[in-house]
Each structure stands twice: as structure tokens, then as C-alpha cells.
mmCIF file of C-alpha atoms in Angstrom:
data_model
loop_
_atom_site.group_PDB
_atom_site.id
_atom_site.type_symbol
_atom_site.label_atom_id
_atom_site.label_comp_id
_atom_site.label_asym_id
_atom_site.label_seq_id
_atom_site.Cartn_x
_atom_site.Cartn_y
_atom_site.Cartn_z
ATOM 1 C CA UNK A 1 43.483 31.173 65.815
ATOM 2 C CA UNK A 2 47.057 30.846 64.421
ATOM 3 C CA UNK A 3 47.596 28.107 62.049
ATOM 4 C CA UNK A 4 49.778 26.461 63.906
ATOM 5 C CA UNK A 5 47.591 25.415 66.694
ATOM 6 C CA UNK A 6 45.437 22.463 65.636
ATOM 7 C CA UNK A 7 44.937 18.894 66.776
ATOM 8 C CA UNK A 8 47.870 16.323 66.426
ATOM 9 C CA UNK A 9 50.142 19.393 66.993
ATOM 10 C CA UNK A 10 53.256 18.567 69.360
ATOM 11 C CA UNK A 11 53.882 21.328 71.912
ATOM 12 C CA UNK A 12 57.923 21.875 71.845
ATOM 13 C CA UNK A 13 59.453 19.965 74.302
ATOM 14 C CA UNK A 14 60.760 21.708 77.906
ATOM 15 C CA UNK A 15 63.906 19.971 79.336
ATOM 16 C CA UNK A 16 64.889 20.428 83.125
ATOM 17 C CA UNK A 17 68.307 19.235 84.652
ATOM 18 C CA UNK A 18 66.785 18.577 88.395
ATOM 19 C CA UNK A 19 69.858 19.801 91.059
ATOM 20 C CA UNK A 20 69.317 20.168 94.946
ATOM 21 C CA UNK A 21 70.255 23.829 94.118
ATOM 22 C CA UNK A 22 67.330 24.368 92.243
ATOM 23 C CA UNK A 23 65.114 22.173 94.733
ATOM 24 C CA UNK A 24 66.600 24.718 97.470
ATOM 25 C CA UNK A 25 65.838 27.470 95.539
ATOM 26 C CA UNK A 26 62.362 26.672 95.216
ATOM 27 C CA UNK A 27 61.780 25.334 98.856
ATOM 28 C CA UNK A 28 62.749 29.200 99.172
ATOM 29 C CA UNK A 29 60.256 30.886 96.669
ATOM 30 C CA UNK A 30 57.745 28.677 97.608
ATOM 31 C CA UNK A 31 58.647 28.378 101.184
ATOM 32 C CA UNK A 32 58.038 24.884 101.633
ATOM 33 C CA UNK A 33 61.079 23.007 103.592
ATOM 34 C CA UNK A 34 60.047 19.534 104.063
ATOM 35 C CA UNK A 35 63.251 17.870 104.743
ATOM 36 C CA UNK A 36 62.091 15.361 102.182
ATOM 37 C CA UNK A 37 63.292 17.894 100.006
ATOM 38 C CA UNK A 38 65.980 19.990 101.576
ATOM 39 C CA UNK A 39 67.784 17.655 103.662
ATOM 40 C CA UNK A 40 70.261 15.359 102.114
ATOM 41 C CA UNK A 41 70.981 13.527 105.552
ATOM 42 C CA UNK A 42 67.619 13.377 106.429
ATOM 43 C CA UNK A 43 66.125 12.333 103.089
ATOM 44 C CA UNK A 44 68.917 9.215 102.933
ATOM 45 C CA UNK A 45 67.068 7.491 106.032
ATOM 46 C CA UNK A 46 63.702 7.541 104.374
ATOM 47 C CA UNK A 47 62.458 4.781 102.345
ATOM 48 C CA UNK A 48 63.208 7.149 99.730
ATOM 49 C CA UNK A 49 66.550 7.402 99.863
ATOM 50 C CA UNK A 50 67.550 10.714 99.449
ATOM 51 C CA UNK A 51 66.033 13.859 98.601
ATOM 52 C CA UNK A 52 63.096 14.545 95.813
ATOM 53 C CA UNK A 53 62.183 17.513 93.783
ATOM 54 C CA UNK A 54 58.582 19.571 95.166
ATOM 55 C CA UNK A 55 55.779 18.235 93.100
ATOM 56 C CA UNK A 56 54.870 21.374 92.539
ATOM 57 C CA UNK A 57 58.435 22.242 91.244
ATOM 58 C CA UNK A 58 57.428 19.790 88.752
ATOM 59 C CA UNK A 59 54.103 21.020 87.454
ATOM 60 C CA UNK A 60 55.462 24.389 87.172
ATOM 61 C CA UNK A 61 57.439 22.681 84.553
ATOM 62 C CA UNK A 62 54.425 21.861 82.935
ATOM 63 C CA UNK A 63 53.001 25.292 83.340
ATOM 64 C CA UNK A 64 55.942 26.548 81.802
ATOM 65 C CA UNK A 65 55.626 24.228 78.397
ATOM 66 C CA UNK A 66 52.468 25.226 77.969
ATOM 67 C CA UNK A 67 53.183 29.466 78.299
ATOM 68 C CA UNK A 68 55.981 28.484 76.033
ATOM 69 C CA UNK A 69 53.095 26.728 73.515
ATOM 70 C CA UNK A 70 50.238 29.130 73.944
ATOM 71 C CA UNK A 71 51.870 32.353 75.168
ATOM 72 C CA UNK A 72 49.717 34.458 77.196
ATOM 73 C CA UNK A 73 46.831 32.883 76.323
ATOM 74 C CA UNK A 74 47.828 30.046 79.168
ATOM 75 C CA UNK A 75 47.898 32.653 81.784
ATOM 76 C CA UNK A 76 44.197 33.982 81.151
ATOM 77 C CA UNK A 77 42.636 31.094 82.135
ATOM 78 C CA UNK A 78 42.511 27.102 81.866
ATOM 79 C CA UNK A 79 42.619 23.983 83.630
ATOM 80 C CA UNK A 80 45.031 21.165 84.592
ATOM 81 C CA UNK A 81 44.864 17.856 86.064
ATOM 82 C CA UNK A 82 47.839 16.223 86.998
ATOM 83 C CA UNK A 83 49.194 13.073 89.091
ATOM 84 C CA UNK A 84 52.260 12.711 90.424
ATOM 85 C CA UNK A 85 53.437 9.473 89.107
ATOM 86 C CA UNK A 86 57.066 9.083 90.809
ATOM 87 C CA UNK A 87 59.532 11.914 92.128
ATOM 88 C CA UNK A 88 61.618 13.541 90.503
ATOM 89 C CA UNK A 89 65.509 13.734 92.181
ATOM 90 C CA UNK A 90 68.540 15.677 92.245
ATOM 91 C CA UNK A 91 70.641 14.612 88.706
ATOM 92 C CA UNK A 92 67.462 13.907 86.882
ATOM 93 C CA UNK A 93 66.942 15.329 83.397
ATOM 94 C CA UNK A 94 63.234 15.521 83.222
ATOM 95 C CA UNK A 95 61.457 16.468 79.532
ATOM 96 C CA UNK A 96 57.976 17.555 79.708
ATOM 97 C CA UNK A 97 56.475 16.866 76.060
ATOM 98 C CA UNK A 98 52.788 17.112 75.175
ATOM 99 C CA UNK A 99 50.277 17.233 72.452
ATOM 100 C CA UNK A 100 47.116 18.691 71.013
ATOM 101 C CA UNK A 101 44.192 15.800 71.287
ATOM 102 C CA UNK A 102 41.665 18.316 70.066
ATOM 103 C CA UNK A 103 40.298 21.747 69.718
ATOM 104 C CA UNK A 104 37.275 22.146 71.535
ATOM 105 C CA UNK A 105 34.448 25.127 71.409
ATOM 106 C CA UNK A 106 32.775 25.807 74.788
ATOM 107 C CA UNK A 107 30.186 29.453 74.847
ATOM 108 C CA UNK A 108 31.785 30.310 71.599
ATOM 109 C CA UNK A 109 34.974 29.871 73.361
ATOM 110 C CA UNK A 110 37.467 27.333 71.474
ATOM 111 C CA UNK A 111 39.826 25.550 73.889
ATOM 112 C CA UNK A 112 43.359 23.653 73.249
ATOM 113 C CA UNK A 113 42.771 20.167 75.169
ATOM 114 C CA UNK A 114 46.737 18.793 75.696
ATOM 115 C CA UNK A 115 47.960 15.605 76.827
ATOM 116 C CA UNK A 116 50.676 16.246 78.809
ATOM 117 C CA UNK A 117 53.967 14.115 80.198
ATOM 118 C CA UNK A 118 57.180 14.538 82.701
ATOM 119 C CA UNK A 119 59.355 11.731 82.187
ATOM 120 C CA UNK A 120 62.974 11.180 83.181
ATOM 121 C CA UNK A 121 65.797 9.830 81.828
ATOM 122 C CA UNK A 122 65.033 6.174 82.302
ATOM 123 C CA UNK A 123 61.866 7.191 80.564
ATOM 124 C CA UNK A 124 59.640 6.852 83.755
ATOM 125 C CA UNK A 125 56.634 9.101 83.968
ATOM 126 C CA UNK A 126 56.818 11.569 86.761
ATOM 127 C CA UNK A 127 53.983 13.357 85.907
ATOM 128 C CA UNK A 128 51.096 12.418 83.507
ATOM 129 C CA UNK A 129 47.842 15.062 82.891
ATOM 130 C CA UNK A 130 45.902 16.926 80.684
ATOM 131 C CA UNK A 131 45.441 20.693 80.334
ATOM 132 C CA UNK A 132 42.566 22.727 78.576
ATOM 133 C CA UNK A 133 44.206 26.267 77.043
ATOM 134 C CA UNK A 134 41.480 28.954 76.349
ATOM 135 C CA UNK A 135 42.295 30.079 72.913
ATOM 136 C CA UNK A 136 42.264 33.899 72.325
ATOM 137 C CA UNK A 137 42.772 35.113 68.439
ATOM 138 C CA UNK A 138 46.302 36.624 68.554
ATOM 139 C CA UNK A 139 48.651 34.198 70.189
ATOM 140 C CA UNK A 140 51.719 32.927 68.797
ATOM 141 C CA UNK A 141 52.190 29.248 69.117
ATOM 142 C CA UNK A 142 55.748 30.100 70.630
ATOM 143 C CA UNK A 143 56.728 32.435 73.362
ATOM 144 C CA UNK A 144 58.114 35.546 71.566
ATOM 145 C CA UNK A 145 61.584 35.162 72.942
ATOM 146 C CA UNK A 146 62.312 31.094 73.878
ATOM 147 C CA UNK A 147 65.833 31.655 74.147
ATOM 148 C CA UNK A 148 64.938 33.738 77.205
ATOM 149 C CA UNK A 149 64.358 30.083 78.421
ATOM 150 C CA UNK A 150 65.674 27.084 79.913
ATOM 151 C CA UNK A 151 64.424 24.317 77.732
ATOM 152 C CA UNK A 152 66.381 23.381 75.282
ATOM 153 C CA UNK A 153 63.757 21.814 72.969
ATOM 154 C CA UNK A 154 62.241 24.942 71.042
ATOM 155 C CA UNK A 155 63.657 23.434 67.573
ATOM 156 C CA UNK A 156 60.308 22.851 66.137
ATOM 157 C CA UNK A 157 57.652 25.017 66.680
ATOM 158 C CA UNK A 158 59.972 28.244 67.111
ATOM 159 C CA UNK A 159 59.010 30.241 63.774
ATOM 160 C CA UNK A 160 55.623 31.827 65.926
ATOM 161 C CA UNK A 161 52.954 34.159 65.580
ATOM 162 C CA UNK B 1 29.579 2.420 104.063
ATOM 163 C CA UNK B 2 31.517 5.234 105.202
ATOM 164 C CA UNK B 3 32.399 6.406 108.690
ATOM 165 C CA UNK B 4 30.254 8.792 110.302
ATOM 166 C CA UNK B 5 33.186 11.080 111.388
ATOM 167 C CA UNK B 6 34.176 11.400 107.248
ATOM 168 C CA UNK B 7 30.668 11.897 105.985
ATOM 169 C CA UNK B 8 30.743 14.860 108.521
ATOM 170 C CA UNK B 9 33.597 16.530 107.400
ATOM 171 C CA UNK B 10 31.955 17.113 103.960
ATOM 172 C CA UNK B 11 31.760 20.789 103.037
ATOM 173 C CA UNK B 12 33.705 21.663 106.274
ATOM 174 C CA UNK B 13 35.858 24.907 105.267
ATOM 175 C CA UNK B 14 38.677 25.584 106.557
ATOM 176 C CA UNK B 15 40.784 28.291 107.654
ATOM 177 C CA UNK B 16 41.135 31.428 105.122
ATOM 178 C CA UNK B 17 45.034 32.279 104.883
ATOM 179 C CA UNK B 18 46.016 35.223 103.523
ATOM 180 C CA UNK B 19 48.340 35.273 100.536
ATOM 181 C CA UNK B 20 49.875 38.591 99.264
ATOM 182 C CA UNK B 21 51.354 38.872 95.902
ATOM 183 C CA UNK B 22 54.304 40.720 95.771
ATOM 184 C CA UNK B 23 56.671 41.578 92.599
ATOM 185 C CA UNK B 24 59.857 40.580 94.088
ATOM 186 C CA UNK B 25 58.206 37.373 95.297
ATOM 187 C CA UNK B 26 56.900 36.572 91.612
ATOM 188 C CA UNK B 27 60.410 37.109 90.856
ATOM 189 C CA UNK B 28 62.073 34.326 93.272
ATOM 190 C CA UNK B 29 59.680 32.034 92.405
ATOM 191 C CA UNK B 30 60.137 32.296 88.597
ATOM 192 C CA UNK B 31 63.764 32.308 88.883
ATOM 193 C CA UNK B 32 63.320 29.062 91.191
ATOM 194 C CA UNK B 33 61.391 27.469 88.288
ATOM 195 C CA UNK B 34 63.728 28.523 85.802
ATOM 196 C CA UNK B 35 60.993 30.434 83.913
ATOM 197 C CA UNK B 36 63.014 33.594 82.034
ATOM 198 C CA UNK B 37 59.472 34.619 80.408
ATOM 199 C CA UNK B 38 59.531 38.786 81.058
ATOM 200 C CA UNK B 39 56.173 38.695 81.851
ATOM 201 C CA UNK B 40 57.216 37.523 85.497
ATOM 202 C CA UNK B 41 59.910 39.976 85.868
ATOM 203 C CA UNK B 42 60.178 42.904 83.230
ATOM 204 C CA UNK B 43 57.584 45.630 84.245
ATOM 205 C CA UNK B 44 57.920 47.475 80.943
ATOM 206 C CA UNK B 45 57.319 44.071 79.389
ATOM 207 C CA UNK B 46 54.445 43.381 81.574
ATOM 208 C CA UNK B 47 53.190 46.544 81.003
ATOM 209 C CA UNK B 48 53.169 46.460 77.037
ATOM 210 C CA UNK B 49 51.100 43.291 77.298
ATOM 211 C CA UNK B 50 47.862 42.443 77.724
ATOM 212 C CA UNK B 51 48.012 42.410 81.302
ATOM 213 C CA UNK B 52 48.724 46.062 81.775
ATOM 214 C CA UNK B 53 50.920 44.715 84.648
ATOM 215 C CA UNK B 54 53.579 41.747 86.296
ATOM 216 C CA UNK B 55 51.694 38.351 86.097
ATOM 217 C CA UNK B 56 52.736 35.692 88.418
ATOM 218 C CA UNK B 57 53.221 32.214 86.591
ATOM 219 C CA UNK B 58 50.489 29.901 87.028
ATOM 220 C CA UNK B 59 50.465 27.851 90.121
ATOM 221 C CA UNK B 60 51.730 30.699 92.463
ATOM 222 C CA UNK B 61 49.589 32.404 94.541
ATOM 223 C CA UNK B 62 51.731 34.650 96.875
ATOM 224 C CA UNK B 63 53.201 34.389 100.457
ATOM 225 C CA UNK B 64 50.758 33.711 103.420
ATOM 226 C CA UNK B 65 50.548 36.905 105.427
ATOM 227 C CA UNK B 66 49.548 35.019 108.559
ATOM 228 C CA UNK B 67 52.799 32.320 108.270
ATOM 229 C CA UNK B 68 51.380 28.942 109.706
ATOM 230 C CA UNK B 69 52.635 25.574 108.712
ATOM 231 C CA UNK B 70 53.536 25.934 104.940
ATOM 232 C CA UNK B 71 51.473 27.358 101.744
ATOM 233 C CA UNK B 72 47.056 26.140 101.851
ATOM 234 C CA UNK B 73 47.958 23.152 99.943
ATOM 235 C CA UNK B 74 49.021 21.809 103.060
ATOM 236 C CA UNK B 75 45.968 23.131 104.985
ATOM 237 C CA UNK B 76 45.133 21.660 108.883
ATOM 238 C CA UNK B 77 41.794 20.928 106.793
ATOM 239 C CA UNK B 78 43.817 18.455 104.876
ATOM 240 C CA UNK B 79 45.518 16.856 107.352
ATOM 241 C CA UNK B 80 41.958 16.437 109.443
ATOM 242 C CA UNK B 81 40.695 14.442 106.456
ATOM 243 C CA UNK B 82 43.871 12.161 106.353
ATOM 244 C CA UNK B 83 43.804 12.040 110.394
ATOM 245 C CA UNK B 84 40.062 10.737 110.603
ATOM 246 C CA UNK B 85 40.307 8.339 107.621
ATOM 247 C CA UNK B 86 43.332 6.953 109.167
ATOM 248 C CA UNK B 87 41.137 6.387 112.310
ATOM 249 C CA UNK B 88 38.593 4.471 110.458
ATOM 250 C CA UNK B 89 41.176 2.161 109.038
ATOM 251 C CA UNK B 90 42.326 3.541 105.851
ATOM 252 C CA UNK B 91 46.128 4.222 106.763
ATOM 253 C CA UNK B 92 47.350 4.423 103.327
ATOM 254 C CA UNK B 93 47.328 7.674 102.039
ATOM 255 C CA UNK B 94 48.044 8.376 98.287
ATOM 256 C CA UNK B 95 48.213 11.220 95.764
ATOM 257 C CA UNK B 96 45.390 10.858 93.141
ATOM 258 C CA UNK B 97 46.285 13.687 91.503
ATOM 259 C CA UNK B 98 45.218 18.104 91.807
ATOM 260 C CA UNK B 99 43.580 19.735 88.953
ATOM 261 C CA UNK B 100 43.736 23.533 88.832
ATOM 262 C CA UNK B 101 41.300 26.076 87.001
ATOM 263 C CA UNK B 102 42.438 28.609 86.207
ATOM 264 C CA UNK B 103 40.396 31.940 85.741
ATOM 265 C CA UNK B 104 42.056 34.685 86.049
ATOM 266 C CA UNK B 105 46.020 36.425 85.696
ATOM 267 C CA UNK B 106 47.107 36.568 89.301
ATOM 268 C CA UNK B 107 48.527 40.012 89.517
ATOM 269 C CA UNK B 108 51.658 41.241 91.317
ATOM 270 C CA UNK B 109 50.232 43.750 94.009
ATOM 271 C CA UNK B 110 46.774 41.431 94.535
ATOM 272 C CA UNK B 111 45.579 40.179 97.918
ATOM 273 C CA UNK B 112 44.484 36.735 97.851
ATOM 274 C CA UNK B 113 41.910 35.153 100.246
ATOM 275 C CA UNK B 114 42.606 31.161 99.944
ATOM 276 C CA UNK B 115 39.673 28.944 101.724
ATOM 277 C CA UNK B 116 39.871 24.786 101.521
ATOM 278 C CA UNK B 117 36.820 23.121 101.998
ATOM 279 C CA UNK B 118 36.298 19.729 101.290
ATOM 280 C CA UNK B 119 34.382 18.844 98.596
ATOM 281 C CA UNK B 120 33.890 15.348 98.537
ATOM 282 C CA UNK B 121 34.378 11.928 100.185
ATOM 283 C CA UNK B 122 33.665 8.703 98.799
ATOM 284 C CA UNK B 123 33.919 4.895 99.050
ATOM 285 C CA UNK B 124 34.953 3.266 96.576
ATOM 286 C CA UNK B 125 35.125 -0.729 95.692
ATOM 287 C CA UNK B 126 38.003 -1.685 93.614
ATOM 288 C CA UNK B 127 39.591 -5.421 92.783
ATOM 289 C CA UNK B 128 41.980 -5.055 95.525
ATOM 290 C CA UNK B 129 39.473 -3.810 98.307
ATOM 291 C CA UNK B 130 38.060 -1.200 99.621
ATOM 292 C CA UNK B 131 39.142 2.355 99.348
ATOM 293 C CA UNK B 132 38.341 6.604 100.090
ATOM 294 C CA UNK B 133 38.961 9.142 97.609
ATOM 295 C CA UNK B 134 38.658 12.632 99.405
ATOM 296 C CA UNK B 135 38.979 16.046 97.476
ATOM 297 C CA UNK B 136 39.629 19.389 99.239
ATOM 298 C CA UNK B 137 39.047 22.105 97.310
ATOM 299 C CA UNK B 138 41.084 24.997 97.509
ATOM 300 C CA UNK B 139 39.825 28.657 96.656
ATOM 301 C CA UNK B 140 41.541 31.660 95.879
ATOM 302 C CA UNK B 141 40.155 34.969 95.389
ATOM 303 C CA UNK B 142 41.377 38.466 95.006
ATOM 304 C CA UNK B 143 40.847 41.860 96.382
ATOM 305 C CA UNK B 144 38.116 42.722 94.326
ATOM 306 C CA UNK B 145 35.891 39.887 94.799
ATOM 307 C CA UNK B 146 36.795 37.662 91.463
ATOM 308 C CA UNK B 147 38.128 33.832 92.012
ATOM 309 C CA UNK B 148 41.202 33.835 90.323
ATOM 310 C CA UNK B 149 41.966 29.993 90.350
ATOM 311 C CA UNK B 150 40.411 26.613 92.062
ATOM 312 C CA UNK B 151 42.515 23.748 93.023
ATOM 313 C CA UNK B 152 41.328 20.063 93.711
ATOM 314 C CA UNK B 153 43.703 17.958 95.931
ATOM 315 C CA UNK B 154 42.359 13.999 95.250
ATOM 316 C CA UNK B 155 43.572 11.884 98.081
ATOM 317 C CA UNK B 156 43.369 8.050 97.762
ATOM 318 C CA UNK B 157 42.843 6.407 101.143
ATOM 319 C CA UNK B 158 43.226 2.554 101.565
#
């Protein structure tokens, strides 16, 4: 297991600037058009006001962080709970942050176990969870390449593998 | 106690929907995400890695073949459980969360079966009254047999 990985460990932030064109864009590639999301007249009328980001837009977000944190390792297996606290909306900046609570061994398998957050700008929690990350021996704690990314918080962490 | 046309529903499956994976699919959806990570794109990438092959990111499963209302989340197994709680007086629906497992890459090229049955329903007493937490569980395995991921939709009903 690389050093780096270890309980108290922050996993580098992942910071999102929510627009409707990426809602759209993902109401495409997912093909889910609830006006709720995609339409900006229809959306005002609501007792929401206007229109909000997919959930699942959201926890992809959180997937993200966490292939960002564990590399490949995240995409062989684990598990995530999530609730959707509040919605996210076109003009939020959302930051997903999260930390190590502890390493856990399970069949001689160790697992990450994260604490996970969304929060906007007004610091309200969009989406709170927890994710387990099956450990295998040769992942970097960064993604190889995080410039390849959106996020703009790989400051710490970045020096990998 | 709980109505008799909610305790029934327990274990009821649903209908099976169809979900291929394809590579240009993987593509629009981690462009839509604004995940750049070549794994999800770059097949000589994908091919150096573990994987042997395109991954999709976690948390997409494909396009339904057999195009009904919108992706199994949203299954008419779902919206039975919300219908015949609502009909027993518990109107208020609310998200209490999904957890996903996930077992295995999902590949680009696989053929996903997805089946949502519901796993539980239960009363429970709170402070503020009585309320229903329902879970459907949502299954999706590939072409060769192996369940590549689980997902558990929690609805609170009050």
C-alpha cells in the first residue's frame, strides 16, 4: 500500500462550477430530461425555483474525487452511500472534499473507508456519504495525470505513486 | 403495522431493462461529468492498464436497449412502491439516500441485464410520527454471468 494512503489522510479536493450547459450535457449522456433539470421556464414555476443539477451529476463528482485519490483501484470495486442533502443549481461552485477515517482489512483484503462531502458556496452540504475503496498494492494516491482534470484542488496530494 | 398492499410488494422484481455499453457512450457521459481521466476515452490508455480495455466511470451503466421511461433508477417498480404507500397515507416521499457496490469494471462493449426488486419495507416510529422506509434494489449484471454493481434506492415515506 503506498505510503500515502493511511487514516487522517485528506483526499485532494474536486471543484465543479455547476452551469445549465453542463446539466444539459448530462441530461444527454445520461438521457434523463426531467424538466426539473432542463427547463428553465418550467423549473421557475416549481417550488424550486428554477432548474437543479441531476443528483447523479453530483455523485459522479464524488466518483470522480475518489478515482482521482485511489486511481484505478476505485474502479475495481467498492461501495458508496450517499444522500442527497439539497440540489445543486446552475452558478454553483460545488467542492467535494473527503477524508480517510480508517483502513480496514476484510478476507485479507484492506479497504480505504472515506468520509465524503459536496458542499456549495454558501457552505451547504449537497451531498454527505461514505465510500469503502478496495486497496490493491500498486496504486498511486493521485491519478497519474490530474491536470487532465477539472478540479482545481490537486495542490496537495499531487507528488503520487 | 404496515399495509397489506406494501408488505406484498416485498421481493417483487421488476422489469429487466437492457443496458448496452458502448465506447462512444462512455465517452459522452465522461465528458458530461467533466471527467478527462483516459481510462474513459483513450483506448491505447485503456489498453496499457489493468483493464486490458475502456472502463466506464463508476455510476454508468450504459443506454437501455429497450428505451422506456428513463434509465432503472427510475424503474415502474419504484414508482409502484411510492404509488401504494401514497395510498395508505404516507404522501410524503423523500430521498434517504442510494448506496452502490461496486464489484466489478463495467466494460465498454458489455451487455448489462439491470433487475429492481424491492428489498425491503419497513415502519418506522420516530418523534415526529410515523413513517416507511422502502429500498429497491437495483441489479446489474453482465454478459457473462458476473454482477458488476448493486444499487440501493432508500425512500422515506411519511
Amino acid at each position: 500500500m503506498p505510503a500515502e494512503i493511511g487514516k487522517g489522510k485528506t483526499i485532494p479536493p474536486v471543484v465543479k462550477h455547476i452551469t445549465q450547459e453542463k446539466i444539459n450535457l448530462y441530461a444527454e449522456a445520461s438521457g434523463d430530461f426531467n424538466p426539473i433539470h432542463v427547463n428553465e421556464s418550467f423549473a421557475a414555476q416549481t417550488a424550486l425555483g428554477g432548474t437543479i443539477a441531476h443528483g447523479m451529476l453530483i455523485l459522479a463528482y464524488v466518483s470522480e474525487q475518489l478515482t482521482l485519490a485511489f486511481g484505478q483501484s476505485w474502479l475495481s470495486g467498492g461501495r458508496l452511500s450517499v444522500r442527497f442533502k439539497a440540489p445543486a443549481r446552475p452558478g454553483d461552485i460545488v467542492t467535494v472534499t473527503g477524508k480517510i477515517d480508517s483502513i480496514e482489512e476484510r478476507n485479507s483484503i484492506s479497504y480505504a473507508n472515506c468520509r465524503l462531502e459536496c458542499r456549495n458556496q454558501k457552505n451547504e452540504a449537497i451531498i454527505t456519504g461514505e465510500a469503502a475503496v478496495k486497496l490493491a498494492g500498486d496504486i498511486p494516491f493521485c491519478h497519474p495525470d490530474p491536470e487532465r482534470s477539472e478540479g482545481e484542488g490537486f495542490r496537495e496530494g499531487r507528488d503520487s505513486s | 403495522m404496515l399495509p397489506q398492499e406494501a408488505t406484498q410488494l416485498i421481493g417483487k422484481a421488476g422489469e429487466t431493462v437492457i443496458l448496452e455499453v458502448e465506447k462512444g457512450a462512455i465517452k459522452k457521459f465522461a465528458d458530461a461529468i467533466g471527467d478527462r481521466n483516459p481510462l474513459y476515452w483513450d483506448e491505447e490508455y485503456a489498453r496499457n492498464s489493468r483493464y486490458g480495455s475502456i472502463v466506464a466511470p463508476p455510476g454508468f451503466f450504459g443506454w437501455p436497449t429497450k428505451w422506456k421511461r428513463a434509465m432503472p433508477f427510475f424503474s415502474e417498480l419504484r414508482q409502484e412502491v411510492i404509488d401504494t404507500i401514497t395510498k395508505a397515507g404516507y404522501s410524503r416521499v423523500l430521498d434517504g439516500g442510494i448506496e452502490f457496490d461496486f464489484f466489478q469494471p463495467v466494460r465498454a462493449g458489455d451487455t448489462l441485464a439491470s433487475v429492481p426488486r424491492v428489498a425491503s419495507i419497513q415502519e418506522r416510529e420516530t418523534k415526529s410520527g410515523k413513517m416507511i422506509l422502502s429500498i429497491v434494489e437495483t441489479t446489474y449484471t453482465n454478459q457473462n454471468g458476473d454482477i458488476v454493481a448493486k444499487a440501493h434506492q432508500t425512500l422515506i415515506h411519511r
